[in-house]
Short mmCIF file of C-alpha atoms and ligand atoms in Angstrom, two decimals:
data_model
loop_
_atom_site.label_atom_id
_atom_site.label_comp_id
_atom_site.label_asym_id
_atom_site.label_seq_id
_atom_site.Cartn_x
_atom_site.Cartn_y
_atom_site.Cartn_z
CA UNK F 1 23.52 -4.52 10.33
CA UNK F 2 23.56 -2.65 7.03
CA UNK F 3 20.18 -2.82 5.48
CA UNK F 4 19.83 -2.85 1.73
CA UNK F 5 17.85 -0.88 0.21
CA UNK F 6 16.19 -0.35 -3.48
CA UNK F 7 14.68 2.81 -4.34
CA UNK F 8 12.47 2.87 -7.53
CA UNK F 9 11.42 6.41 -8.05
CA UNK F 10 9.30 5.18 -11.50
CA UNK F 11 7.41 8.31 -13.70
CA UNK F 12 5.87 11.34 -12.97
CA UNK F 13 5.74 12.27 -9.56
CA UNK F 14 7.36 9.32 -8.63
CA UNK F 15 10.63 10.42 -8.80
CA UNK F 16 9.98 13.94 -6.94
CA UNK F 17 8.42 11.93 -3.88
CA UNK F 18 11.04 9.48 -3.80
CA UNK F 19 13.67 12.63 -3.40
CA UNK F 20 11.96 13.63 -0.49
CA UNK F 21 12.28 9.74 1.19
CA UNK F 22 15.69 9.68 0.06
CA UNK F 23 16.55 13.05 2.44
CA UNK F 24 14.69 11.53 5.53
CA UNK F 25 17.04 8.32 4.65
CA UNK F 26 19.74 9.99 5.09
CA UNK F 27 18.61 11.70 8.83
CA UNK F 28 17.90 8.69 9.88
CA UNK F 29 21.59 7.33 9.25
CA UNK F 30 22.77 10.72 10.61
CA UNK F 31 20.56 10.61 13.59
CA UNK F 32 19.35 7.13 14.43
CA UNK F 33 22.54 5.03 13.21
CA UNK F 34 20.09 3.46 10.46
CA UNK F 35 22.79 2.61 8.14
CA UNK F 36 21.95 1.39 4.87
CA UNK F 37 22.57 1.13 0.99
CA UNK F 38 21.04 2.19 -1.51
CA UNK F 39 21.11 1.21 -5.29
CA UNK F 40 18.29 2.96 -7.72
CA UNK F 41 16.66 1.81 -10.91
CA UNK F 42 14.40 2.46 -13.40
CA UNK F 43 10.87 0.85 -13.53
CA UNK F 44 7.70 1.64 -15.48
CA UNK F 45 7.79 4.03 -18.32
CA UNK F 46 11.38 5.31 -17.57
CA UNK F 47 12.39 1.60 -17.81
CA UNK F 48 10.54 1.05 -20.73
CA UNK F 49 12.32 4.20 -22.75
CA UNK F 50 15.62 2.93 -21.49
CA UNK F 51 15.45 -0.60 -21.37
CA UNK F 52 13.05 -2.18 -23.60
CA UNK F 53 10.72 -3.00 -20.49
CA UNK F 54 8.96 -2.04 -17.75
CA UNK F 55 10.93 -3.55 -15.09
CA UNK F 56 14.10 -5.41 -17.05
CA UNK F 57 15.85 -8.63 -15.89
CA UNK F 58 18.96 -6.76 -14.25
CA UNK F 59 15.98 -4.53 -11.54
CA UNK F 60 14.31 -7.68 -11.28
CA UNK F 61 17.24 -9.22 -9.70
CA UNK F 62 18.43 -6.15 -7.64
CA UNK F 63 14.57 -6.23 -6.10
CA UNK F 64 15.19 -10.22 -5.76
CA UNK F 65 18.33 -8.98 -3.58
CA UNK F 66 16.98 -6.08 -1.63
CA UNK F 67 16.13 -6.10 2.31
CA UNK F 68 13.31 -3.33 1.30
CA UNK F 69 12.50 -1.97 -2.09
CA UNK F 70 10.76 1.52 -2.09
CA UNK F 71 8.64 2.54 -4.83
CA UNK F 72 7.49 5.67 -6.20
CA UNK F 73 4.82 5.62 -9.16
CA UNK F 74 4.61 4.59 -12.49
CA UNK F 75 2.05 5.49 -15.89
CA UNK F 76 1.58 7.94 -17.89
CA UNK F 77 -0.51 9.37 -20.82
CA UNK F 78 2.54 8.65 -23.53
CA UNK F 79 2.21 5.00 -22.72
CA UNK F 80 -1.60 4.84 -22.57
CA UNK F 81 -1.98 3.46 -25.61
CA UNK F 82 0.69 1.15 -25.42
CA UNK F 83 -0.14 -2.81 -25.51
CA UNK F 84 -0.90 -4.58 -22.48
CA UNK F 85 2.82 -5.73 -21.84
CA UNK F 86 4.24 -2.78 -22.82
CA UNK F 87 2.28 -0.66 -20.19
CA UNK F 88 4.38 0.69 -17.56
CA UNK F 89 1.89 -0.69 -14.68
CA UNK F 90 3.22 -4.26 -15.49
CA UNK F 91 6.11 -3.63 -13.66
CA UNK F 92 4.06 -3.57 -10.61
CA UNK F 93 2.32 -6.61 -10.98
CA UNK F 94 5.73 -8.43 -12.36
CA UNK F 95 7.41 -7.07 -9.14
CA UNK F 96 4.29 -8.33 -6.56
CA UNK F 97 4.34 -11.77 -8.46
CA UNK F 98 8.04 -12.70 -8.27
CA UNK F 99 8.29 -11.30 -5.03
CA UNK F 100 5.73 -13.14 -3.95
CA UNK F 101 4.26 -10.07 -2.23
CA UNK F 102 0.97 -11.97 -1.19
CA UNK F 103 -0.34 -9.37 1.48
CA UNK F 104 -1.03 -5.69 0.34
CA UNK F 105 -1.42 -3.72 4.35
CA UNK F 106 -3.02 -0.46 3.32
CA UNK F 107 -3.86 1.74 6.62
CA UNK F 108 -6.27 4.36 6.17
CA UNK F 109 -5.57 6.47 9.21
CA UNK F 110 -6.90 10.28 9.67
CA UNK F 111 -4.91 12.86 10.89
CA UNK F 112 -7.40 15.07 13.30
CA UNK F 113 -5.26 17.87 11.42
CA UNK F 114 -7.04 16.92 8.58
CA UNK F 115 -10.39 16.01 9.73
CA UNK F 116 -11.92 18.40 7.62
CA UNK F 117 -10.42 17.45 4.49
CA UNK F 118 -12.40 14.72 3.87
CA UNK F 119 -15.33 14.36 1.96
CA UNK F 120 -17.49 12.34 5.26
CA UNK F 121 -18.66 14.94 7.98
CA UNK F 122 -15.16 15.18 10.60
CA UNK F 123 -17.62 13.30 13.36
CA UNK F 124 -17.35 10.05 10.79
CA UNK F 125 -13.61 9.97 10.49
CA UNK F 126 -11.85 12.05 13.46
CA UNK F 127 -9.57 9.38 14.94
CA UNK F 128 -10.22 6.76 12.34
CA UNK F 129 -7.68 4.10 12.54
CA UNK F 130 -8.33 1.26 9.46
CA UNK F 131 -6.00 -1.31 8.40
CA UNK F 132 -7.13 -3.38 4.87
CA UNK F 133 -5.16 -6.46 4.34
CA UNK F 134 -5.46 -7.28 0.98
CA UNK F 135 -4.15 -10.69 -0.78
CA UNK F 136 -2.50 -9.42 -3.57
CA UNK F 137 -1.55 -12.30 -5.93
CA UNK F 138 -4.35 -14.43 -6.65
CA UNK F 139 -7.87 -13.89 -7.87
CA UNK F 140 -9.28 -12.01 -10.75
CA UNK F 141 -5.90 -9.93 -11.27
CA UNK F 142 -4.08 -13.17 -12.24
CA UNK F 143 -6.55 -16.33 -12.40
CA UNK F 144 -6.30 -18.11 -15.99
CA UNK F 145 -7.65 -18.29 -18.22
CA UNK F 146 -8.05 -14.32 -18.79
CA UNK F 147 -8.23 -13.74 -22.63
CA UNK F 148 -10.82 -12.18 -25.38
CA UNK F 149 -11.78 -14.36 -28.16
CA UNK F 150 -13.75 -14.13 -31.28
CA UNK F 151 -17.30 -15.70 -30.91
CA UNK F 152 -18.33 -17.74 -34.40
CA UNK F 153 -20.98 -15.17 -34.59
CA UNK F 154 -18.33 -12.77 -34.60
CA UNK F 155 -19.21 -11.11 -31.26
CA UNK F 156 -16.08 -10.95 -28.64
CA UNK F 157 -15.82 -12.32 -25.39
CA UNK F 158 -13.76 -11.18 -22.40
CA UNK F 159 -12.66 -13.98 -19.23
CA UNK F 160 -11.31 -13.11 -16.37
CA UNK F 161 -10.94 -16.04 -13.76
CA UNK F 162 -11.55 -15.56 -10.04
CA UNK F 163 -9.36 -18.27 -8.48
CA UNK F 164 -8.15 -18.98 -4.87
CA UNK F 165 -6.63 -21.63 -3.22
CA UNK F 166 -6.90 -22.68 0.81
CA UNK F 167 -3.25 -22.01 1.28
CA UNK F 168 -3.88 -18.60 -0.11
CA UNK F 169 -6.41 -17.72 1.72
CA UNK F 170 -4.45 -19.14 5.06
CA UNK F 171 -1.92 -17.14 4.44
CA UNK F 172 -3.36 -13.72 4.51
CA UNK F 173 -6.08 -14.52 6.67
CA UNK F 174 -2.86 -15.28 9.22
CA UNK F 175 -1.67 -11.92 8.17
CA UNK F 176 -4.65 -10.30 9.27
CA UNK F 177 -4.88 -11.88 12.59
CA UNK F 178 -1.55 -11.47 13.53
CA UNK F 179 -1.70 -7.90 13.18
CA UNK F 180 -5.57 -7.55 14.84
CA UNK F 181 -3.54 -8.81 18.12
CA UNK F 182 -1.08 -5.93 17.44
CA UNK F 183 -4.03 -3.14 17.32
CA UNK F 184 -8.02 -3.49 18.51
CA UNK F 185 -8.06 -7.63 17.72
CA UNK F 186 -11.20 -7.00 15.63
CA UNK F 187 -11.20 -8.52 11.74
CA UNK F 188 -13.92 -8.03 9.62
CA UNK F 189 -13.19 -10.56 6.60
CA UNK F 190 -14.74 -9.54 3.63
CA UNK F 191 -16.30 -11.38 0.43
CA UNK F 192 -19.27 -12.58 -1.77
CA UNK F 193 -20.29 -15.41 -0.29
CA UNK F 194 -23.95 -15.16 -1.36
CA UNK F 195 -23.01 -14.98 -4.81
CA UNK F 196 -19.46 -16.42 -5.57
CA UNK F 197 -17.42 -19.94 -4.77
CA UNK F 198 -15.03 -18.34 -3.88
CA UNK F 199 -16.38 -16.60 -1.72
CA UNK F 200 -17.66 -19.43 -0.14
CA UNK F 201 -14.10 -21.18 0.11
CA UNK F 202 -12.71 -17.72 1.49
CA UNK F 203 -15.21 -17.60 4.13
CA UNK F 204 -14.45 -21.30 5.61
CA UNK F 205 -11.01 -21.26 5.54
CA UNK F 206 -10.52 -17.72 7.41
CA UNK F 207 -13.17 -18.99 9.98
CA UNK F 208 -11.06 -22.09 10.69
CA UNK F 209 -7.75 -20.37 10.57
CA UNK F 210 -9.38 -18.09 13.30
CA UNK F 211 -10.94 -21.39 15.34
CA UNK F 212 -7.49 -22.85 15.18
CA UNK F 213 -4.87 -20.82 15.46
CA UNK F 214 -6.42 -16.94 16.42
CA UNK F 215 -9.65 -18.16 18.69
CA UNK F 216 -9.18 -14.70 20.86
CA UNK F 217 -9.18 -12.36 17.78
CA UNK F 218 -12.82 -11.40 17.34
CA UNK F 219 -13.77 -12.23 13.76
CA UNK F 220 -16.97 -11.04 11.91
CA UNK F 221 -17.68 -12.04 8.15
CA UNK F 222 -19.36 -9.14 5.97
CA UNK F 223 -20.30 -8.92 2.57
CA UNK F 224 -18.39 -6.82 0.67
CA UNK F 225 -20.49 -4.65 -0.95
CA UNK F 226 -21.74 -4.34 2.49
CA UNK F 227 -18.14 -3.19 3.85
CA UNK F 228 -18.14 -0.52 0.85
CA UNK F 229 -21.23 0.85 2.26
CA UNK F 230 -20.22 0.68 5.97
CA UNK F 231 -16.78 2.38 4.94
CA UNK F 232 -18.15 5.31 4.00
CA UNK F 233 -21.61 5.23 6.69
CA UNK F 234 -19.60 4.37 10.32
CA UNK F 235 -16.15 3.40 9.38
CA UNK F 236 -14.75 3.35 12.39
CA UNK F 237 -16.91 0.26 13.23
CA UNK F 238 -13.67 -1.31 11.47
CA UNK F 239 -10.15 -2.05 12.94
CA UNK F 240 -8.42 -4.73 10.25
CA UNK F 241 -10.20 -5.51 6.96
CA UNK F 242 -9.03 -8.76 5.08
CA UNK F 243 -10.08 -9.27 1.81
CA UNK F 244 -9.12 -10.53 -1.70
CA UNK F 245 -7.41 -8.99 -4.71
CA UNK F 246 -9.72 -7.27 -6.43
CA UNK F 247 -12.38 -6.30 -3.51
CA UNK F 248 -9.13 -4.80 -1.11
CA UNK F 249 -8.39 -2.98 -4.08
CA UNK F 250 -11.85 -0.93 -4.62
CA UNK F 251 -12.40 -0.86 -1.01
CA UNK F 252 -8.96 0.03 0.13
CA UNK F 253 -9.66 3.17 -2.27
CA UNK F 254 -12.84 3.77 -0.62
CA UNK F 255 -11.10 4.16 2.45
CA UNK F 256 -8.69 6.35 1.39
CA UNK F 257 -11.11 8.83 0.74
CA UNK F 258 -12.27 9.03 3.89
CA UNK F 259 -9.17 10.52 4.94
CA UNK F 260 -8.77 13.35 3.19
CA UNK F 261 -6.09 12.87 0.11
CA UNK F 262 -4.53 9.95 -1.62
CA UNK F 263 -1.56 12.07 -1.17
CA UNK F 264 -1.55 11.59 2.32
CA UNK F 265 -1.99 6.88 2.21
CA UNK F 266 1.10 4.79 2.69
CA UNK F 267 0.92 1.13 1.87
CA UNK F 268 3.17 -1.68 2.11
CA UNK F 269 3.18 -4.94 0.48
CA UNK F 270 4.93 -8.21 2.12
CA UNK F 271 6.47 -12.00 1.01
CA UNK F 272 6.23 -14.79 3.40
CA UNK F 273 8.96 -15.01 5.84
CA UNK F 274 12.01 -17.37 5.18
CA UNK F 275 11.53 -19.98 8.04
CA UNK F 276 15.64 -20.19 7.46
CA UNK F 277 16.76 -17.16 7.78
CA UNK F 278 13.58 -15.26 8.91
CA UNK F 279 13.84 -12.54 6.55
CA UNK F 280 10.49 -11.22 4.59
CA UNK F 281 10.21 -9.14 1.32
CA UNK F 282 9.21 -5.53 2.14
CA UNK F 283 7.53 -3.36 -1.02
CA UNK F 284 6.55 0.13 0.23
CA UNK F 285 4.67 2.56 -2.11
CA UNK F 286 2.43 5.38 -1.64
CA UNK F 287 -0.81 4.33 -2.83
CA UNK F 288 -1.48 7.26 -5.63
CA UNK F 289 -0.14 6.99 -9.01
CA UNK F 290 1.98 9.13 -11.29
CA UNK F 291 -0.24 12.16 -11.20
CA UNK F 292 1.10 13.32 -14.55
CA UNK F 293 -1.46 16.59 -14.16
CA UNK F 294 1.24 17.81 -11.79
CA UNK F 295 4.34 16.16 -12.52
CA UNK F 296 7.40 18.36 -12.68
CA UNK F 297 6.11 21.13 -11.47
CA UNK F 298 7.23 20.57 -7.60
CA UNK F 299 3.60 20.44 -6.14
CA UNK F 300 3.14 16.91 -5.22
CA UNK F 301 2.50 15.58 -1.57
CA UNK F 302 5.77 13.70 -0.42
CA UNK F 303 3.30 12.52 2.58
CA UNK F 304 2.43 9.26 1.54
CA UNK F 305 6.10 7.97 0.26
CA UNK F 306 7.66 9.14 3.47
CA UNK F 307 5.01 7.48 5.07
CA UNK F 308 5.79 4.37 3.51
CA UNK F 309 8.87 4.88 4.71
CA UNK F 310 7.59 4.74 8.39
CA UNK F 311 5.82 1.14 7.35
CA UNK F 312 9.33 0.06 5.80
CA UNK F 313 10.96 0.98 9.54
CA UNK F 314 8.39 -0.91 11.27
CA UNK F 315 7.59 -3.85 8.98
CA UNK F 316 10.85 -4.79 7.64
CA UNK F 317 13.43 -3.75 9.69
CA UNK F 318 11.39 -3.71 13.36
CA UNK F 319 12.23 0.04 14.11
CA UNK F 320 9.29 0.03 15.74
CA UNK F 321 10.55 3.80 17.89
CA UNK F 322 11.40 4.90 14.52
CA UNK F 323 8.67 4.63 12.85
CA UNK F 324 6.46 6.04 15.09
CA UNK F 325 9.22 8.98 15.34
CA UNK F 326 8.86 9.63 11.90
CA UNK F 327 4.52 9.50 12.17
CA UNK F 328 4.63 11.79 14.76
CA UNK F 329 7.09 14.07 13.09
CA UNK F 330 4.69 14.10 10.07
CA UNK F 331 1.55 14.64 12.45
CA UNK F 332 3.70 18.25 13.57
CA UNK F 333 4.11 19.24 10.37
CA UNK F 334 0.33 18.96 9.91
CA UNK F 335 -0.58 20.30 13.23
CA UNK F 336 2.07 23.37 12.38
CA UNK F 337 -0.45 23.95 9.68
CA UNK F 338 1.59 23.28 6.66
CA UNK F 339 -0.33 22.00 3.68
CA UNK F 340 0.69 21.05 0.18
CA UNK F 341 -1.89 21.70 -2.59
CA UNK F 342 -4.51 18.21 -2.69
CA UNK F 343 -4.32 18.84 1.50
CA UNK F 344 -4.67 22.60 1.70
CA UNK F 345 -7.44 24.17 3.56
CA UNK F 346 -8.59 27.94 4.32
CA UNK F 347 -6.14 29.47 6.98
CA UNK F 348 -3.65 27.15 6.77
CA UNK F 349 -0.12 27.80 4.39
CA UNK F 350 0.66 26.14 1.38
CA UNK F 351 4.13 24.71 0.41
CA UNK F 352 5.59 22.29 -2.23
CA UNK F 353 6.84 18.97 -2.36
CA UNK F 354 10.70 20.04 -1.45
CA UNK F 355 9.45 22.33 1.72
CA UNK F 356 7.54 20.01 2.69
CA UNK F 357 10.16 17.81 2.54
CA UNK F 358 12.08 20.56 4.64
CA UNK F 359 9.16 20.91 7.30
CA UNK F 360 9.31 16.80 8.14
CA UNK F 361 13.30 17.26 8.55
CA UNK F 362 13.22 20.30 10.90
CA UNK F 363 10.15 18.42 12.69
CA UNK F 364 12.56 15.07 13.20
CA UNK F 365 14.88 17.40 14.34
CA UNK F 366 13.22 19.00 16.81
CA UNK F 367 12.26 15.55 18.30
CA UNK F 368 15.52 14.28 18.39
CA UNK F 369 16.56 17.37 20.33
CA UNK F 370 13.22 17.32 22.81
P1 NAD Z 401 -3.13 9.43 -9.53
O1 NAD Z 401 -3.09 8.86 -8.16
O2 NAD Z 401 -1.85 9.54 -10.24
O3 NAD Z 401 -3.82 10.88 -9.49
C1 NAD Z 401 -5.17 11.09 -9.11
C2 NAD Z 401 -5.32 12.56 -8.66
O4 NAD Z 401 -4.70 12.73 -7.38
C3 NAD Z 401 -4.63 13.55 -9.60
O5 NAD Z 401 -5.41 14.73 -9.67
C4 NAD Z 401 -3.31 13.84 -8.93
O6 NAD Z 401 -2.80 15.13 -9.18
C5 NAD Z 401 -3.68 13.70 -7.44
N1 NAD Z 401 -2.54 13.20 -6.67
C6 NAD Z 401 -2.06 11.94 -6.66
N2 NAD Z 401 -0.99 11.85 -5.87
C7 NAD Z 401 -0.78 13.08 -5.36
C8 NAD Z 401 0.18 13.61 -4.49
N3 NAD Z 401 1.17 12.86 -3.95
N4 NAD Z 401 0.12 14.93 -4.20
C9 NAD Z 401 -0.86 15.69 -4.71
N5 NAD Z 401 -1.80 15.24 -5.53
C10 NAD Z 401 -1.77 13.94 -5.88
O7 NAD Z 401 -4.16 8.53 -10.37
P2 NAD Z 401 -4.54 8.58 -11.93
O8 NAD Z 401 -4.58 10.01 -12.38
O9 NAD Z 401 -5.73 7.73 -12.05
O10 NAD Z 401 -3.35 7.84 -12.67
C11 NAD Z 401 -2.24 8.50 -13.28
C12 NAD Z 401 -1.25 7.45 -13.76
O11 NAD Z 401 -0.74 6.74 -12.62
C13 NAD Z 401 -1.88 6.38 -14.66
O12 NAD Z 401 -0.95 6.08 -15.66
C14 NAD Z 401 -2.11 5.21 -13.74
O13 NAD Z 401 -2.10 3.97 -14.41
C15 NAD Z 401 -0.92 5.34 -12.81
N6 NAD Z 401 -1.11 4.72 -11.50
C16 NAD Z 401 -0.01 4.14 -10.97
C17 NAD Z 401 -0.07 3.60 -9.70
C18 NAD Z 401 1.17 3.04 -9.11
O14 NAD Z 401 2.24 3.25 -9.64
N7 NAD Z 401 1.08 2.33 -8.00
C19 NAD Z 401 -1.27 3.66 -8.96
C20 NAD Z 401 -2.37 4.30 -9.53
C21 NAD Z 401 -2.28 4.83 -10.80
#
């Protein structure tokens, strides 16, 4: 089976990290017989220089076509100021909606070699091991209607409509217990039930999905301004997280930091799969942005996208071996002491984004050869 592949490097960094994923591609067909193609295309602000938009009609269809797509970052100050449809981050939220890419998995796992990176004493997040399943397109992000008008009294007024659906909510809350079986078979479903409808709806129908269909899975329901606390007080009281749109995105940041470096988070986002043909759209991106205050100037962490990589192996294409090859070949490099700059620490030796790239490579090597 040749798998096909999309790679969308994007702006900034994006395209630097995505160089790095391509090379451990290309082991992995050496090495592992992963054979694949590849096409590449613009998105974000490249796309919009080239192409009029941020992701045109012609990507749209090659992501439509793709087994996985792999994205780098888009944004940038030049397009800042740009109108809302004209901002490079559209492309993102255009891809997620026609893909259908309902259920955002961001892990927030920390490597003991970086224990002391992060900003929580090392006791708080040696060995932590989170998962945050986050529905990723309903809610706030995309509820209608979501508009500012002009107020007779001249005064404006901003909507933006927090709207969910059971089948939604069924959906990802099957997400999340499908993968609690896979790891501890704990989920902690968070919302704001006290406050929101919602929240309400969101809190019955994940309860009955669990009575039904996941009874062994232990479920707890938490508020989730109570789950931002927790993160950052005893987060490894958590194994999977579910939660919606725009609370998995604040707290799935939150736990990032707890690990050290958005340079090191992967994060993959998945369709629903074809009861046909049993396929399932696979979007993997590092979770940082463009990081323009670096860009071109070879520093970035290539971490997180070749993570993402490792999530691409195991989600979409059932490597499971792989994938954990590839994690533990990134966990050497780490343990070697390598460190690029958001990651470095005293003692240890700093490197760029293309040696890092090097370090993984020999690392995979040596594995295949132990
Ligand atoms: P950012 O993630 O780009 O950068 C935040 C900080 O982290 C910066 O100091 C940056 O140098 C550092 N950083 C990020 N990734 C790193 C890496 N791999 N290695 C080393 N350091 C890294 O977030 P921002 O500065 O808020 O946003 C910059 C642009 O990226 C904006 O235009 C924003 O809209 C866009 N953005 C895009 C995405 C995406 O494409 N998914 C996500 C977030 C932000």
């Amino acid at each position: 089976m040749t798998y096909k592949l999309l790679l969308l490097p994007g702006d900034g960094i994006g395209p630097e990290v995505t160089a790095e994923v391509e090379r451990v591609l290309n082991w992995f067909q050496k090495h592992r017989g992963f054979a694949y193609t590849a096409e590449r295309a613009l998105v974000g602000g490249a796309a919009l220089e080239a192409e009029g938009a941020p992701v045109s009609k012609a990507t749209m269809q090659l992501a439509l076509d793709a087994d996985a797509i792999l994205f780098g970052a888009v944004g940038g100050p030049k397009w800042d100021a740009n109108p809302f449809d004209k901002k490079p981050e559209r492309a993102l939220l255009r891809l997620r909606k026609e893909l259908e890419l309902f259920a955002n998995l961001r892990p927030a796992i920390c490597f003991d070699a970086l224990k002391d990176a992060s900003t929580l004493r090392p006791e708080v997040v040696s060995g932590l091991d989170i998962l945050i399943v986050r529905e990723l397109t309903g809610g706030v992000y995309f509820g209608e209607p979501k508009e500012i008008t002009t107020l007779p009294n001249g005064e404006r007024r901003a909507v933006d409509t927090q709207v969910y659906t059971t089948s939604e909510i069924e959906r990802i809350a099957r997400v999340a217990f499908a993968l609690a079986r896979l790891r501890s078979n704990n989920v902690a479903s968070a919302e704001k039930s006290n406050v929101m409808v919602s929240g309400v709806l969101w809190r019955e129908v994940v309860q009955t999905i669990h009575d039904k269909e996941f009874p062994d899975v232990n479920l707890t329901h938490i508020l989730a301004d109570n789950c931002a606390m927790q993160l950052v007080r005893r987060p490894k009281q958590f194994d999977v997280i579910v939660t919606d749109n725009l609370f998995g995105d604040v707290l799935s940041d939150e736990a990032a930091q707890a690990t050290g470096s958005i340079g090191m988070l992967p994060s993959a986002s998945l369709g629903a799969k074809d009861p046909k043909t049993g396929k399932q759209r696979g979007f993997y991106e590092p979770i940082h942005g463009s990081a323009p205050d670096i860009a071109g100037k070879g520093l970035a962490n290539p971490l997180a996208s070749i993570l993402s990589f490792a999530m691409c192996l195991r989600y979409s294409f059932a490597r499971v071996e792989d994938a954990s090859l590839l994690e533990r070949a990134v966990e050497a490099v780490l343990n070697n002491g390598l460190r690029t700059g958001d990651i470095m620490q005293p003692g240890k030796t700093q490197v760029g984004t293309k040696a890092m790239g090097d370090a993984v490579l020999a690392s995979l090597d040596a594995m295949a050869k132990s």
